XYZ file of C-alpha atoms in Angstrom:
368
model
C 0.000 0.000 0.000
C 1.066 3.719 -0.945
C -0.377 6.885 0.317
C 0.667 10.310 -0.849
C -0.709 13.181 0.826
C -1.131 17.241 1.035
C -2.793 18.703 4.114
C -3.103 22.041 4.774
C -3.933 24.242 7.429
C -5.247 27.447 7.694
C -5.210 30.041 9.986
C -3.804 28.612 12.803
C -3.002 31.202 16.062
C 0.374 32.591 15.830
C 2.189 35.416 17.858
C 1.930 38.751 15.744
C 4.129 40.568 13.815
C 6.773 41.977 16.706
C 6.192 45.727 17.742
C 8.272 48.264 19.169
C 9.457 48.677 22.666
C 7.855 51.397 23.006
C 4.704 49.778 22.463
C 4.806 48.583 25.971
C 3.387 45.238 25.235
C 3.989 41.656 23.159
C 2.373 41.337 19.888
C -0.785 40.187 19.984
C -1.833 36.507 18.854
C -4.006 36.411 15.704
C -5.495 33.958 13.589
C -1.515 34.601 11.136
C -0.377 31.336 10.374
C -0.845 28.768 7.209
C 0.872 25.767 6.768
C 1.540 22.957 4.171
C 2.271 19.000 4.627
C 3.353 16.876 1.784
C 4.164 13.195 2.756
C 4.056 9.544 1.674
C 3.311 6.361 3.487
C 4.217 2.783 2.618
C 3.082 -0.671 4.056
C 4.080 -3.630 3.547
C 2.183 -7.342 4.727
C 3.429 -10.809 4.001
C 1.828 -14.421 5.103
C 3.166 -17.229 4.187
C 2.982 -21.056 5.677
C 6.064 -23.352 4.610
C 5.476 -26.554 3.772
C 7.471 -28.020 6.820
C 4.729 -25.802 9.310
C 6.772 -23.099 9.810
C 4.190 -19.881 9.450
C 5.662 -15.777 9.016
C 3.814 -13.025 9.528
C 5.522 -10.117 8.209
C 4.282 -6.392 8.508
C 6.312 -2.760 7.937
C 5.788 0.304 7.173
C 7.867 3.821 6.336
C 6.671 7.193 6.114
C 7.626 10.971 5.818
C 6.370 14.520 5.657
C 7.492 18.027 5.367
C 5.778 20.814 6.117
C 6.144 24.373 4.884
C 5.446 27.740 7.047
C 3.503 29.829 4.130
C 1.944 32.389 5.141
C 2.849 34.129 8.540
C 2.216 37.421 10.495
C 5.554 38.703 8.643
C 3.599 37.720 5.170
C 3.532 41.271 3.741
C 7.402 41.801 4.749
C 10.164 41.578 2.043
C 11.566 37.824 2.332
C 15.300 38.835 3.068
C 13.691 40.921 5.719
C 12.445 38.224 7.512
C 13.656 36.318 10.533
C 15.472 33.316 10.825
C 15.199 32.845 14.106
C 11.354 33.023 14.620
C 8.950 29.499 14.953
C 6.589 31.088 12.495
C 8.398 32.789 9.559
C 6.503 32.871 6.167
C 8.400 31.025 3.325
C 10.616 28.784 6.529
C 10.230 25.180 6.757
C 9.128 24.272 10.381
C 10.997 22.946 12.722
C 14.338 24.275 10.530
C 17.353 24.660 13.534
C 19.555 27.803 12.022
C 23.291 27.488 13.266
C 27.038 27.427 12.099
C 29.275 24.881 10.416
C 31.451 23.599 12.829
C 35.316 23.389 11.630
C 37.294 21.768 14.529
C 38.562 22.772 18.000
C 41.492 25.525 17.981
C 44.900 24.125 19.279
C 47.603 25.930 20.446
C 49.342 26.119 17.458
C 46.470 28.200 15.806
C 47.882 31.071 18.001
C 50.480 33.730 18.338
C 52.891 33.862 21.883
C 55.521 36.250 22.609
C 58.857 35.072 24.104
C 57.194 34.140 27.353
C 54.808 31.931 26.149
C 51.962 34.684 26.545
C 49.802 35.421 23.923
C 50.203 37.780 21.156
C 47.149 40.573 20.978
C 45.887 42.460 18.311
C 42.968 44.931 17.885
C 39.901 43.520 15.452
C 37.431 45.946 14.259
C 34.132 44.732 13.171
C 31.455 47.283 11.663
C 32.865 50.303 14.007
C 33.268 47.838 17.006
C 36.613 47.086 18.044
C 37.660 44.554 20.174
C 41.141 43.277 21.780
C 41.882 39.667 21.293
C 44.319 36.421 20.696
C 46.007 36.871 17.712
C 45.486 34.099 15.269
C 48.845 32.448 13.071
C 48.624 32.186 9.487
C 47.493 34.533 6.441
C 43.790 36.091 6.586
C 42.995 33.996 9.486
C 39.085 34.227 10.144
C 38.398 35.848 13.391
C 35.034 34.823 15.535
C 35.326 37.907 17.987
C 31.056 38.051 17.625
C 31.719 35.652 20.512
C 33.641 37.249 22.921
C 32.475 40.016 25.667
C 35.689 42.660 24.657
C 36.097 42.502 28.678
C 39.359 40.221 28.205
C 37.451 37.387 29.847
C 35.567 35.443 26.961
C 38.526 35.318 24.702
C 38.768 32.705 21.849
C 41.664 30.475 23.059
C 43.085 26.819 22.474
C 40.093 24.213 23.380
C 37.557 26.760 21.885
C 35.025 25.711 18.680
C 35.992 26.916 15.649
C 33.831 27.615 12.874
C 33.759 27.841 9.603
C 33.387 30.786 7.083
C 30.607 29.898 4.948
C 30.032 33.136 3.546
C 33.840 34.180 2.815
C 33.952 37.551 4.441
C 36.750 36.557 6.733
C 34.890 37.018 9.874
C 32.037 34.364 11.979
C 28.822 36.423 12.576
C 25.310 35.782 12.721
C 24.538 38.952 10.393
C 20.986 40.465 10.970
C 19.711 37.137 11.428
C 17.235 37.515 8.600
C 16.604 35.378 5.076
C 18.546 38.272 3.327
C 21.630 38.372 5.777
C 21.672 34.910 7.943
C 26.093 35.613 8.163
C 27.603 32.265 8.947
C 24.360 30.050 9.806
C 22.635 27.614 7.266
C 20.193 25.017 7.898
C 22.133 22.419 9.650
C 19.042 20.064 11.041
C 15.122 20.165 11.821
C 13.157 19.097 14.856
C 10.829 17.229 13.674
C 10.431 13.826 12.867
C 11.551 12.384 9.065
C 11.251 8.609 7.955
C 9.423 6.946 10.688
C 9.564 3.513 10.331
C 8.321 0.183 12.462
C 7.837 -3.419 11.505
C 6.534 -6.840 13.274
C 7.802 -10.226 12.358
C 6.129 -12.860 13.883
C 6.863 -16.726 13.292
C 5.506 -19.950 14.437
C 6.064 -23.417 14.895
C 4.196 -26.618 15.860
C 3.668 -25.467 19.947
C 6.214 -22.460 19.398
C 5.587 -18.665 18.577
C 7.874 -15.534 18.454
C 7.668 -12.657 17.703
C 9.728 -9.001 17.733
C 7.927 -5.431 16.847
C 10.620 -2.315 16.226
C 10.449 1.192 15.379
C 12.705 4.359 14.801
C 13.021 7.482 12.798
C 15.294 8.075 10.269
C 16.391 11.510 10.594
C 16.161 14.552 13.875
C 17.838 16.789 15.291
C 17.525 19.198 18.390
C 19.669 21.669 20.006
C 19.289 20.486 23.932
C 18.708 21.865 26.993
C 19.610 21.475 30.551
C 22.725 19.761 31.975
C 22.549 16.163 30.096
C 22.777 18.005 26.361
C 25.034 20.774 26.921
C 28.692 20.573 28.291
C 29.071 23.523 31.115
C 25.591 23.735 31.395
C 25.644 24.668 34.757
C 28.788 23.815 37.573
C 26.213 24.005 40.070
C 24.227 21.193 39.037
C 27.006 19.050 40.792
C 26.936 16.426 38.606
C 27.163 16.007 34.634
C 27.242 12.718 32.171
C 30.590 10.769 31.449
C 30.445 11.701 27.977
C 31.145 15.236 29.029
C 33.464 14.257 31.966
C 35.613 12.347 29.993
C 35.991 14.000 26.430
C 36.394 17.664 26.937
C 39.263 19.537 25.538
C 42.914 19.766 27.847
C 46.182 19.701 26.917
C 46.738 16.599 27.208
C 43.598 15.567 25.737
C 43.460 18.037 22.385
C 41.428 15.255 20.182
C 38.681 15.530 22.402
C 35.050 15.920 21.345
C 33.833 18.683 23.652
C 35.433 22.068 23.992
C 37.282 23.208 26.876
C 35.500 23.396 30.196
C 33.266 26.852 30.494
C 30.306 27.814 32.673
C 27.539 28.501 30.810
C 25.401 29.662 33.953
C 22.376 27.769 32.987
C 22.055 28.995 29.837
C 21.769 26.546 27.005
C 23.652 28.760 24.396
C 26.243 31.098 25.394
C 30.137 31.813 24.088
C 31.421 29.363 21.236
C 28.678 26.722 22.514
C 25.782 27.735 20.324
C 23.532 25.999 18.222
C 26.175 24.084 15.706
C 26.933 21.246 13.560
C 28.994 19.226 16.038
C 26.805 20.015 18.995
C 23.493 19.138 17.559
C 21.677 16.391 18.602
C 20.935 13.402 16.748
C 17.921 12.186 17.781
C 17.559 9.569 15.279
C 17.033 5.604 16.977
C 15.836 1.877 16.254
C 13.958 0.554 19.224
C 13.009 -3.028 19.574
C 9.835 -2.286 21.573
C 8.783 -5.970 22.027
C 10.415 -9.354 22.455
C 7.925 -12.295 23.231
C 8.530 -16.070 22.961
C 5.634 -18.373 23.922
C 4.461 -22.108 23.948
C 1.086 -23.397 23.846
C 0.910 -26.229 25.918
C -0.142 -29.489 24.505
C -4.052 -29.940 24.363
C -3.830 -34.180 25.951
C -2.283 -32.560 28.638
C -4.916 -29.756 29.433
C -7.851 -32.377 28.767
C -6.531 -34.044 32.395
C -7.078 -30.687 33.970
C -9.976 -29.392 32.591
C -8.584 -26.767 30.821
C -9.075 -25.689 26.562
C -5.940 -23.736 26.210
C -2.629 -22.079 27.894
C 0.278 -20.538 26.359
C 3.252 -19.793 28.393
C 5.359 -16.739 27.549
C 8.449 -14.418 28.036
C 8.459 -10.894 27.031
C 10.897 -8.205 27.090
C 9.528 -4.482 26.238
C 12.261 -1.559 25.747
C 15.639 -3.302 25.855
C 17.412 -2.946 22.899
C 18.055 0.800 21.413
C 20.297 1.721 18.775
C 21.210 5.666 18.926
C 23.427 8.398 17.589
C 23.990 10.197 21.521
C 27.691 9.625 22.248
C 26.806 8.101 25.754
C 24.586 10.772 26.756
C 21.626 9.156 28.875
C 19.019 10.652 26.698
C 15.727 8.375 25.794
C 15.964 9.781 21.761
C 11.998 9.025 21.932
C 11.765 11.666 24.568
C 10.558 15.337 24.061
C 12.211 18.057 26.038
C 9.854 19.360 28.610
C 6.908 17.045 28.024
C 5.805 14.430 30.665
C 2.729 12.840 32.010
C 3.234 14.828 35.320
C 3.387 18.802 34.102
C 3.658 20.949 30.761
C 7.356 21.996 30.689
C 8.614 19.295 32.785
C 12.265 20.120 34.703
C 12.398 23.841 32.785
C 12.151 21.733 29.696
C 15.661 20.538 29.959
C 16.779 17.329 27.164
C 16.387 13.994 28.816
C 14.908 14.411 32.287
C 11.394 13.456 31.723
C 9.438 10.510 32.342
C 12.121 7.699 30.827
C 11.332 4.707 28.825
C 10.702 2.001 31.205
C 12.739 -1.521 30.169
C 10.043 -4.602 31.410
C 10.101 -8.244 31.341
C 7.710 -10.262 32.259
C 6.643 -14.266 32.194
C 2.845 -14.682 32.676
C 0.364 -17.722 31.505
C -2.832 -17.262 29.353
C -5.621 -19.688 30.015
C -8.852 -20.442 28.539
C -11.378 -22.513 30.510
């Protein structure tokens, strides 16, 4: 079976076009927002009985769907005008995640010392703002100083991200953040969902039957929140996962994943740790939901106690998950800040919702 679809919805209530400061208030919501959903669906179902008894059942399916922001409270607004930053942005695919290209870690050698080993400064000025910082080696290195406070304390330094220079003017900004001047950041992932997948196979065999049911999604990606997704999160949390423990950048550890140790405050973006390639979360996974072996037990020997049927089984629920996480102990299933207990669950921070409960269980099914 094959499905191809268009939905589309109209009117939906969005936020407003923003208004002034002085306006004293947030936009008002408004009936703004029209969006578009083009997707397929496949499904596939197989029977078959062999001729030694052996019976498979055999059902999967895969779908996928886009959808397409197109009309929003910024409708009448020139498109390179337009933000890149906002949930509803007319001509925007939803759920798009705007961020830079991540190039490597700086190492030591990427900067400039005197004869004491201290680092070389130099003045960079940046449409009128100048700012005091490392000196880079090498010809027309690309600067990042967007980043830093121009207070001597958040200066770009060995262990820091380094990004790259997509649009070639030889410095890392964000621009105006709008369609017409994004500065560094492309699309690097989206939040929602793309090729969800699941099968069932299920077989069986004179007194025997098995059976295993999976799903996953092919493709998502999130920029996290809270102190399992982002390294430095916050040092007073007093705790933080291995993965981050164990891989950030010293040196004597310069290959490491995760930049050098910072304190972000709480904050989920701040410095060089801002929504980016390397950083983003892949949130794509294969779960084997169900395991379950059974046997029916023989009918002569239910006849001496009376009874028409029984199966015995064993099943195993959640155990097996294939992920893209690094370590991190984040159910990739999960949605930041929803739970069964509370909208916004734990400030919305990645991975400390309700988790994915792993069960097994033996039990016995009789009919009298």
């Amino acid at each position: 079976m094959f499905d191809l679809y268009e939905r589309r919805t109209q009117n939906m209530i969005i936020p407003g076009q923003d208004l002034p400061e002085t306006f004293g208030a947030g936009a008002p919501k408004g009936n703004y927002g029209n969006l578009k959903t083009r997707g397929w669906e496949i499904a596939f179902d197989f029977n078959h009985r062999f001729a030694g008894g052996l019976g498979i059942n055999l059902m999967a399916n895969l779908s996928d769907a886009v959808t397409d922001i197109t009309k929003s409270a910024d409708w009448n607004m020139p498109y390179e005008d337009r933000a890149l930053d906002n949930t509803f942005t007319t001509g925007k695919r939803y759920g798009d995640i705007y961020g830079y290209v991540t190039d490597r870690l700086y190492q030591q050698e990427d900067f400039v010392y005197d004869a004491n080993g201290n680092f070389v400064q130099e003045t960079i000025v940046w449409q009128g703002t100048a700012k005091r910082t490392n000196k880079l080696a090498g010809n027309n290195p690309v600067y990042q100083t967007q980043f830093e406070d121009g207070n001597q304390i958040l200066l770009i330094s060995p262990g820091d991200v380094k990004f790259v220079d997509v649009n070639g003017d030889g410095y890392i900004t964000s621009g105006k953040g709008t369609f017409g001047d994004p500065g560094d950041r492309v699309v690097i992932g989206n939040s929602l969902p793309r090729y969800e997948y699941g099968f069932r196979i299920g077989l069986d065999y004179k007194s025997f039957d098995f059976s295993v049911m999976g799903q996953g999604v092919g493709k998502r990606h999130i920029w996290g929140a809270g102190q399992l997704a982002i390294p430095g999160f916050h040092v007073k949390d007093g705790a933080m996962p291995q993965t981050f423990a164990g891989d950030f950048w010293k040196e004597d550890r310069t290959d490491a994943f995760y930049p050098r140790a910072w304190n972000l405050n709480g904050a989920n973006s701040g410095f060089v740790m801002v929504p980016q390639t390397r950083y983003l979360l892949n949130m794509s996974y294969f779960r084997i939901k169900n395991i379950t072996l059974g046997y029916n037990v023989s009918p002569k020997l239910l006849n001496n106690i009376k009874l028409k049927q029984a199966r015995v089984y064993v099943s195993f629920e959640n155990f097996i998950t294939f992920d893209k996480l690094r370590g991190l102990p984040i159910d990739p299933e999960a949605i930041s800040g929803q739970s069964m207990l509370a909208d916004n669950y734990n400030l919305g921070r990645t991975g400390t919702s309700n988790p994915t409960f792993k069960i097994a269980s033996v039990g016995v099914n009789v009919s009298l």
